[in-house]
Amino acid sequence: MARVFVYGTLKKGQPNYKHMINTAKGLAKFQGRGRTVEKYPLVIAGKYNIPYMLNIPGTGHHVAGEIYSVDDQMLQFLDEFEGCPDMYQRTLMRIEVVEWEGKGGAGEARAAAEGVVECFVYSTTTYPPEWVGLPYHDSYDSLGKHGLSYVLRESR
């Protein structure tokens, strides 16, 4: 099992969460909520209002999201869903645990107790330079005050 941190449309209550609970795509078990240890710019960009975490460590905010434990099948699905490695790149990042529900071995408990876990995160280094000038968010909600409602793939 791999640990994945999601910060956008795959979170609970967001438009693509349905994929995280679709066992035909693999297994994803909610472990808790967290935020990036380093600051990153989280922007909403493109004509479909997609959230992107730009891989520019030290700029932006500590981005909030959810931590999942996923099997190889779900990880492969997420790679395809996220357009990895062209649109997003899957990289390991340190995530500060805000709230932990995960049940696991001593290693899991120790990591959660220490407050930081390593997770795969889909961020991007392949973006138009003007995206750096967009407003930065610390968390994402498709129906947030930003007024940039996400456009589902089936509606594009």
XYZ file of C-alpha atoms in Angstrom:
156
model
C 0.000 0.000 0.000
C 1.129 3.519 -0.806
C 0.178 6.746 0.932
C -1.363 9.509 -1.208
C -2.248 13.095 -0.248
C -5.138 14.626 -2.222
C -5.879 18.357 -2.065
C -8.388 18.971 -4.864
C -11.347 17.339 -6.596
C -10.609 13.867 -5.124
C -11.315 14.933 -1.512
C -14.519 13.980 0.316
C -17.420 16.149 -0.839
C -15.641 17.185 -4.055
C -16.626 16.355 -7.665
C -14.209 13.434 -8.233
C -14.378 11.812 -4.776
C -16.553 9.094 -6.381
C -13.367 7.651 -7.906
C -11.734 7.234 -4.485
C -14.586 5.026 -3.266
C -15.030 3.043 -6.498
C -13.487 -0.320 -5.583
C -13.469 -1.328 -9.275
C -10.598 1.177 -9.628
C -8.762 -0.200 -6.583
C -8.760 0.380 -2.857
C -8.361 3.756 -1.145
C -8.667 3.947 2.628
C -9.056 7.353 4.292
C -6.291 7.805 6.894
C -6.736 11.390 8.012
C -6.387 15.061 7.200
C -3.136 16.873 6.735
C -1.304 19.785 5.160
C 1.971 20.176 3.338
C 4.981 20.774 5.604
C 6.396 23.164 3.005
C 4.409 25.951 1.394
C 3.227 25.520 -2.203
C 1.097 27.616 -4.562
C -2.344 26.013 -5.012
C -4.045 27.660 -7.982
C -7.293 27.127 -9.890
C -6.489 27.323 -13.570
C -7.521 26.605 -17.134
C -10.922 26.744 -18.758
C -12.155 23.837 -16.581
C -11.128 25.449 -13.254
C -8.813 22.613 -12.230
C -6.878 22.868 -8.945
C -3.119 22.563 -9.407
C -0.400 22.515 -6.784
C 2.582 24.109 -8.504
C 5.812 22.403 -7.491
C 7.468 25.571 -6.192
C 8.440 24.721 -2.589
C 8.566 27.675 -0.206
C 5.978 29.767 -2.105
C 2.260 29.989 -1.297
C 0.567 28.236 1.614
C 0.631 25.028 3.620
C -1.936 23.211 1.457
C -4.681 21.277 3.260
C -5.937 17.896 2.078
C -6.626 14.257 2.888
C -4.301 11.297 3.374
C -5.245 7.930 1.867
C -3.660 4.516 1.848
C -4.089 3.051 -1.660
C -3.287 -0.250 -3.334
C -1.263 -0.604 -6.553
C -4.405 -0.729 -8.708
C -5.715 2.578 -7.292
C -2.265 4.169 -7.608
C -2.171 3.160 -11.281
C -5.702 4.569 -11.771
C -4.686 7.849 -10.089
C -1.602 8.115 -12.314
C -3.823 7.813 -15.389
C -6.561 10.066 -13.963
C -4.031 12.788 -13.102
C -2.350 12.615 -16.523
C 0.929 11.577 -14.911
C 3.646 12.398 -15.866
C 2.559 15.039 -18.422
C -0.061 17.126 -16.593
C 0.889 16.241 -13.007
C 3.952 14.518 -11.617
C 3.693 12.133 -8.648
C 6.323 13.057 -6.081
C 6.927 12.270 -2.422
C 6.194 15.152 -0.059
C 6.184 15.532 3.702
C 2.660 16.002 5.049
C 1.876 17.259 8.544
C -0.892 15.185 10.119
C -3.741 17.386 11.377
C -6.167 14.602 12.291
C -5.403 10.863 12.106
C -7.907 8.018 11.744
C -5.496 5.533 10.221
C -5.136 2.128 11.765
C -1.952 0.240 11.062
C 1.249 -1.132 12.492
C 3.673 0.483 14.913
C 5.347 2.374 12.063
C 2.062 4.033 11.098
C 1.243 4.934 14.693
C 4.735 6.356 15.258
C 4.596 8.428 12.045
C 1.191 9.827 12.992
C 2.337 10.542 16.554
C 5.384 12.412 15.234
C 2.960 14.436 13.135
C 4.607 14.031 9.711
C 4.149 11.321 7.068
C 5.554 10.933 3.557
C 2.889 10.815 0.853
C 2.735 10.778 -2.889
C 1.293 14.062 -4.152
C 0.223 14.998 -7.673
C 1.760 18.426 -8.238
C 3.028 19.992 -11.446
C 6.164 21.510 -12.891
C 4.547 21.691 -16.365
C 2.369 24.800 -16.302
C 2.143 28.106 -18.172
C 4.322 30.752 -16.441
C 1.316 33.067 -15.928
C -0.193 30.563 -13.451
C 2.374 31.746 -10.880
C 0.479 35.071 -10.866
C -2.915 33.496 -10.052
C -4.346 33.736 -6.499
C -2.927 31.103 -4.113
C -5.279 29.039 -1.933
C -4.555 27.092 1.246
C -7.357 24.607 0.606
C -9.656 23.712 -2.261
C -13.432 23.543 -2.495
C -14.998 23.441 -5.966
C -17.847 25.629 -4.663
C -15.603 28.003 -2.674
C -15.681 31.802 -2.511
C -13.351 31.935 -5.528
C -16.396 31.357 -7.772
C -14.408 29.052 -10.091
C -16.629 25.994 -10.258
C -14.878 22.809 -11.466
C -16.073 21.411 -14.818
C -16.463 17.622 -14.723
C -14.740 15.659 -17.503
C -18.071 14.316 -18.720
C -19.290 17.922 -19.170
C -16.291 19.144 -21.208
